[in-house]
Short mmCIF file of C-alpha atoms in Angstrom, two decimals:
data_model
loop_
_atom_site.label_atom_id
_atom_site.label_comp_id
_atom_site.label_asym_id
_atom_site.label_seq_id
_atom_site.Cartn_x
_atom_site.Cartn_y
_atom_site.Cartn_z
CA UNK A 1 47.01 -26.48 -15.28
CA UNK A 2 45.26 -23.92 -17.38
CA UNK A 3 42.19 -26.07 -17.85
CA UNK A 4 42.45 -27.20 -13.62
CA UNK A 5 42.28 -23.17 -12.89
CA UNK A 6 39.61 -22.30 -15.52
CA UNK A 7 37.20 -25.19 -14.23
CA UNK A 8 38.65 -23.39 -10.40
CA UNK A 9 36.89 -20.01 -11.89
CA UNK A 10 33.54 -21.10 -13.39
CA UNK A 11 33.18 -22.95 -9.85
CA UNK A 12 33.92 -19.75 -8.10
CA UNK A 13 31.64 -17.89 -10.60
CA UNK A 14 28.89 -20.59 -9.97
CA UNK A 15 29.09 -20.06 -6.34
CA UNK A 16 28.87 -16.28 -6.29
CA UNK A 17 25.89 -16.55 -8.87
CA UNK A 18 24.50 -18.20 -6.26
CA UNK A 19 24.84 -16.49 -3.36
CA UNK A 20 24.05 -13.28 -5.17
CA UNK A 21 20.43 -14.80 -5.75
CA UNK A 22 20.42 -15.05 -1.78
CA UNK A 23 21.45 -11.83 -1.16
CA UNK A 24 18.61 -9.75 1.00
CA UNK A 25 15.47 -7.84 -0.85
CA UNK A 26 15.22 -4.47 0.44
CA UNK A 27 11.78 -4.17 0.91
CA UNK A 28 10.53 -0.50 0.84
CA UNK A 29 7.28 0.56 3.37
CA UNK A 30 5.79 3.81 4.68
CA UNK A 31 5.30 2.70 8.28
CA UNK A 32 2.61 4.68 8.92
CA UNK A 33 -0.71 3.03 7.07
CA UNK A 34 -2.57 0.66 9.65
CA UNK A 35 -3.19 -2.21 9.14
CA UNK A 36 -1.18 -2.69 6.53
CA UNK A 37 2.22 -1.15 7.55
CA UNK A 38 3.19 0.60 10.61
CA UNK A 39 6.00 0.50 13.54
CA UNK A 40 5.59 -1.06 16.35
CA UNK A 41 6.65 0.00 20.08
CA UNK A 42 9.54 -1.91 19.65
CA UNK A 43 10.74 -0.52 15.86
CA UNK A 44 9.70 -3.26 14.46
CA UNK A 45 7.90 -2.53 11.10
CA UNK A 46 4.58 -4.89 11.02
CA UNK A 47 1.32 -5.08 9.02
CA UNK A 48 -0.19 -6.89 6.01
CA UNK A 49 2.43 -5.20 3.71
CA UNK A 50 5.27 -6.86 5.80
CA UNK A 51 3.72 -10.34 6.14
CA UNK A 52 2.83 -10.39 2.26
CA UNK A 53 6.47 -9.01 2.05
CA UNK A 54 8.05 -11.92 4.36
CA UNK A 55 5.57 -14.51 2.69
CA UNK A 56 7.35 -13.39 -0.68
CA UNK A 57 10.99 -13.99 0.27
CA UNK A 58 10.25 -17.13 1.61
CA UNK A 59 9.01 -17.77 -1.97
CA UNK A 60 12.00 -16.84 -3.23
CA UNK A 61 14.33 -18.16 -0.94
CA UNK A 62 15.88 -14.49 0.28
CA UNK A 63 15.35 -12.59 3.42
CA UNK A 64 13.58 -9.46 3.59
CA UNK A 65 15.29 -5.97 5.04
CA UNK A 66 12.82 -3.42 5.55
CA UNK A 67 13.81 0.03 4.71
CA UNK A 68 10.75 2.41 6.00
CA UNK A 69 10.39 5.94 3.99
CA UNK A 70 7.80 8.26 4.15
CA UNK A 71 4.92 8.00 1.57
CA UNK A 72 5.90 11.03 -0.74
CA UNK A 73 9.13 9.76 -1.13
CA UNK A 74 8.75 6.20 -1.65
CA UNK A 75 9.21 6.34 -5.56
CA UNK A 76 12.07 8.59 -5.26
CA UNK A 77 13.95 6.25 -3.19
CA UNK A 78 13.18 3.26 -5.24
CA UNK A 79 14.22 4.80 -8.19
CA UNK A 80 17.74 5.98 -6.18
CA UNK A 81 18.38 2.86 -5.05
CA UNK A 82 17.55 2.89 -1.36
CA UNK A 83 15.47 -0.39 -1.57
CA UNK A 84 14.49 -2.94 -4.12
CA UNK A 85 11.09 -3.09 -3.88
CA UNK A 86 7.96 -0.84 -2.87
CA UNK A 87 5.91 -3.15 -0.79
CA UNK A 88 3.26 -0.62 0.80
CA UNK A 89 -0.19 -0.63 -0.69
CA UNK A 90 0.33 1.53 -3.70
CA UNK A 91 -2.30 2.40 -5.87
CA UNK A 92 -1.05 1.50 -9.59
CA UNK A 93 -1.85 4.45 -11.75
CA UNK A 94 -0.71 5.23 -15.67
CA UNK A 95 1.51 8.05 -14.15
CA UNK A 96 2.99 6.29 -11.51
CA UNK A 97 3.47 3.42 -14.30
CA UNK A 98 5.57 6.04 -15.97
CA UNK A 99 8.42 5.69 -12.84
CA UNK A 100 8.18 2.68 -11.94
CA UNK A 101 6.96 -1.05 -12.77
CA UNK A 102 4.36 -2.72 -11.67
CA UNK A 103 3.52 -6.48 -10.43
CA UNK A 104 0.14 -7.66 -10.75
CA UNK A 105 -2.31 -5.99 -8.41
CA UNK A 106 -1.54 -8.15 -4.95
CA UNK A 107 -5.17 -6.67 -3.81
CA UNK A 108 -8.07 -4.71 -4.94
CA UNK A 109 -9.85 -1.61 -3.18
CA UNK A 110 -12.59 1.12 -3.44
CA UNK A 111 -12.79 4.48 -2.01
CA UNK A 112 -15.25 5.53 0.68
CA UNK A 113 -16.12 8.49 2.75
CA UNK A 114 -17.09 8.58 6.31
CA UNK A 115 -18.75 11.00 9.09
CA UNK A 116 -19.75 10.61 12.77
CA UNK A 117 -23.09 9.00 12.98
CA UNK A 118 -25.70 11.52 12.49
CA UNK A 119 -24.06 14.06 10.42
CA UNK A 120 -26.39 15.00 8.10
CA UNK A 121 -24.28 15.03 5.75
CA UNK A 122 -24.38 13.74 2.26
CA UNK A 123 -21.66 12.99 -0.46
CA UNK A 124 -22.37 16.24 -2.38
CA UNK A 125 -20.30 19.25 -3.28
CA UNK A 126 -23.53 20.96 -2.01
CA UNK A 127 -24.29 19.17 1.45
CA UNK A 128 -20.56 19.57 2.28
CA UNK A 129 -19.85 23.12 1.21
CA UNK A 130 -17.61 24.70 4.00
CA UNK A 131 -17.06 21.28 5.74
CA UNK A 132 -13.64 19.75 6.56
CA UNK A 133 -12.71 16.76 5.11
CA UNK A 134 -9.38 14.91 5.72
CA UNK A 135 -7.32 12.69 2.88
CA UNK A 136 -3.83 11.41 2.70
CA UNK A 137 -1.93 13.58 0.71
CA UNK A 138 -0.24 12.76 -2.66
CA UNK A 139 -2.98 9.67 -3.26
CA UNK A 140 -5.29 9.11 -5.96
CA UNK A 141 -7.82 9.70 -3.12
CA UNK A 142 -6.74 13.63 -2.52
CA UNK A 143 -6.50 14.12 -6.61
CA UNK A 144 -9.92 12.34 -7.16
CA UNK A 145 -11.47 14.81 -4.05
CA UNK A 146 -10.08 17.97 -5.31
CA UNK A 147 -10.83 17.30 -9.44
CA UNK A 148 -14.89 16.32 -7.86
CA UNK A 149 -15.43 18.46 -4.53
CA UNK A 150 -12.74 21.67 -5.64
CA UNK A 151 -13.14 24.65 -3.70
CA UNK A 152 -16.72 23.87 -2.03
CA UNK A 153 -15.37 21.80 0.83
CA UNK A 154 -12.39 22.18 2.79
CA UNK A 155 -9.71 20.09 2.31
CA UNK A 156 -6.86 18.54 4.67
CA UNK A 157 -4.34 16.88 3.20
CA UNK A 158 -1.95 14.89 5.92
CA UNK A 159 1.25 13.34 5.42
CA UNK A 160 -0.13 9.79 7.01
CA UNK A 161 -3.72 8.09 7.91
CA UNK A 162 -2.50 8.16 11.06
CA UNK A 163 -2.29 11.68 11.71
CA UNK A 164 -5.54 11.93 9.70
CA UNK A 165 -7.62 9.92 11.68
CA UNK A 166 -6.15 10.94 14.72
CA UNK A 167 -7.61 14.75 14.27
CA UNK A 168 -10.85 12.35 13.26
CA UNK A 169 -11.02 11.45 16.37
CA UNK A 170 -10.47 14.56 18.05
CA UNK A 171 -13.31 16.42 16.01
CA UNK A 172 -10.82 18.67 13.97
CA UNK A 173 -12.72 17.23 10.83
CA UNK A 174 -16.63 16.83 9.75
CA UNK A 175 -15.70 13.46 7.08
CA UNK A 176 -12.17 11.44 5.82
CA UNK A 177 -12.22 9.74 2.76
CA UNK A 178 -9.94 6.45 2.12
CA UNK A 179 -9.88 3.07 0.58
CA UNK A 180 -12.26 1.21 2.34
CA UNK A 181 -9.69 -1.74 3.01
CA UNK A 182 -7.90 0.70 5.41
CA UNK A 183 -11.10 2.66 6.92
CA UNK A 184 -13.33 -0.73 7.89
CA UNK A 185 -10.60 -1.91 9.99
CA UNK A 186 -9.72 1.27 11.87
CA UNK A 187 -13.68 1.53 12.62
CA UNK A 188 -13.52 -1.64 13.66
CA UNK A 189 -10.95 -0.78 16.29
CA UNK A 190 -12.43 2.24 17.24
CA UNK A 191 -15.34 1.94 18.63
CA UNK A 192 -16.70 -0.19 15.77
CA UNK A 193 -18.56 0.44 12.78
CA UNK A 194 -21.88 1.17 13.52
CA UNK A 195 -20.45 3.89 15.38
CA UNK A 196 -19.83 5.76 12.31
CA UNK A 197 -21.81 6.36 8.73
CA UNK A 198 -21.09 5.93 5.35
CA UNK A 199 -22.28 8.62 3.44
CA UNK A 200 -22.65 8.19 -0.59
CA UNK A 201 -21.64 5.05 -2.46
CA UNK A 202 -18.55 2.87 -2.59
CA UNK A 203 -15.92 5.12 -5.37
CA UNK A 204 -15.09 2.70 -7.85
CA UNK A 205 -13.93 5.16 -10.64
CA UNK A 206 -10.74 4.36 -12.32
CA UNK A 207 -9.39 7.51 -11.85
CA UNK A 208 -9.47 6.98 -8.04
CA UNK A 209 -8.24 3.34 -9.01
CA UNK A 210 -8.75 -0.19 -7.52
CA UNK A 211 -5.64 -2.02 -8.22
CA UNK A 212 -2.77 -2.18 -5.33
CA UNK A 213 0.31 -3.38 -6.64
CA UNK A 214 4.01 -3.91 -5.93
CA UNK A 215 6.67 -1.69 -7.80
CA UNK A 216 10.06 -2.15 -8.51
CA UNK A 217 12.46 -0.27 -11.08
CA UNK A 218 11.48 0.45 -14.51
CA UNK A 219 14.47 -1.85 -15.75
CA UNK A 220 14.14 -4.46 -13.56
CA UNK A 221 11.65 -6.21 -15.43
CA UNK A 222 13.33 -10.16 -13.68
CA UNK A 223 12.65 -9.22 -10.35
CA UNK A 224 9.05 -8.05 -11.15
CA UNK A 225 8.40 -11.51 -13.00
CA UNK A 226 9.45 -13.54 -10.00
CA UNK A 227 7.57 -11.48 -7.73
CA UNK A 228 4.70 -12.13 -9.80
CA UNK A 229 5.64 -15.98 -10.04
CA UNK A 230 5.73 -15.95 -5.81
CA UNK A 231 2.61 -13.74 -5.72
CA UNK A 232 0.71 -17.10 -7.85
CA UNK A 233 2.00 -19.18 -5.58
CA UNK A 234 1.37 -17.83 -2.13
CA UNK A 235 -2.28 -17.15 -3.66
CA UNK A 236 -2.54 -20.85 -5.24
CA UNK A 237 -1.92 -22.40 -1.84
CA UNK A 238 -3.83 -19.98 0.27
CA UNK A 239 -1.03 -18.01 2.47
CA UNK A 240 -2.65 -14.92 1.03
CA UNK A 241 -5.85 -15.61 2.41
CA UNK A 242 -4.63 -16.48 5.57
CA UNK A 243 -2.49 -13.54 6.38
CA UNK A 244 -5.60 -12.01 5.22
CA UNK A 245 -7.39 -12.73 7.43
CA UNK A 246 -5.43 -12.01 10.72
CA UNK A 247 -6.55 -8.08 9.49
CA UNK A 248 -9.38 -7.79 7.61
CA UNK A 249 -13.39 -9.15 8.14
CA UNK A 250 -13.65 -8.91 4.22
CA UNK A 251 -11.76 -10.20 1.24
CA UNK A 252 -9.31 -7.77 -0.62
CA UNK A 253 -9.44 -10.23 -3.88
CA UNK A 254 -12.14 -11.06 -5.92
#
């Protein structure tokens, strides 16, 4: 009988073991970067992030939850628990490496700067001395602008891209400077690009830094290796590329 209700409890302990590797992955997103997060009309969270997120699970056999958290607090909340994974185009940095840990970069980028056509303007702490220029605050992009422009321009630092570009739009600000892999796209949908300039040369610096990645936990150094092992294989057999392609007119890997 003892031997009957041991085999009874390393079934049962099987089982759960089991089910506990299909238990949901709370995927953590800031909602508010186009085209690669944002809400939807209906509350539906949706973007590259989210379809890279959902191709993911499906690698490893677990469904997705989306937990959507504003962009300065995204770390925090990983690191309390709130969700399992940061899935929303973070730039990997040695500080941020410090809090959390990093997959392998999922995608690649470069900063940019751009002005209404016919600005004048050039991509000088000189040319744009008492001009506004937007950034989303607490990025690499805001710290690179401030340690390279300082005081000579002036700087506006919003809490999304969305509200950034929006005052864009409305003439509130003379130049914004992004990653290009979020600015081509809204030019594209806004009147297009030709409609705007580029002024100075792609920012490649590693300070600014090139390398998006995923983050999870400093101690949760399984998950990160089969995120890794799912991020080979949707690259290997091209569902990268495709969901791609539904938002951008340029590849984000080499």
């Amino acid at each position: 009988m003892k031997a009957f209700l041991a085999a009874i409890a390393c079934l049962l302990a099987l089982l759960f073991a089991a089910h506990a590797g299909d238990a949901p992955l709370r995927m953590g997103v800031e909602g508010a970067y186009p085209p690669f997060n944002f809400v939807d009309a209906a509350g539906k969270v949706q973007g590259f992030d989210v379809d890279i997120g959902e191709a993911l699970c499906a690698q490893l056999e677990r469904k997705c939850e989306w937990v959507v958290v504003p962009w300065d607090g995204l770390i925090p909340a990983l690191q309390a628990g709130k969700f399992d994974v940061l899935m929303s185009s973070m730039t990997i940095t040695p500080e941020r490496r410090r809090q959390i840990l990093f997959t392998k970069p999922y995608y690649f980028s470069y900063g940019m700067m751009i002005t209404n056509k016919g600005s004048g303007l050039a991509f000088t702490p000189e040319s744009l001395k008492g001009h506004t220029v937007g950034v989303q605050a607490a990025t690499t992009h805001e710290a690179w602008l401030r340690d390279h422009f300082g005081d000579a321009i002036e700087l506006h630092a919003y809490p999304s891209s969305d509200d950034m570009f929006l005052d864009f739009q409305n003439g509130r600000l003379d130049a914004v400077f992004a990653e290009a892999p979020a600015m081509v796209p809204w030019m594209e949908a806004n009147g297009g690009v030709s409609a705007y300039e580029q002024i100075g040369e792609n920012v490649t610096d590693p300070a600014l830094g090139t390398e998006i990645g995923i983050a999870v936990r400093k101690d949760d150094t399984r998950l990160v290796g089969e995120l890794n092992a799912a991020l080979d294989a949707i690259i290997a057999d091209k569902t990268f590329a495709t969901i791609a392609k539904r938002y951008f007119s340029f590849p984000l890997r080499p």
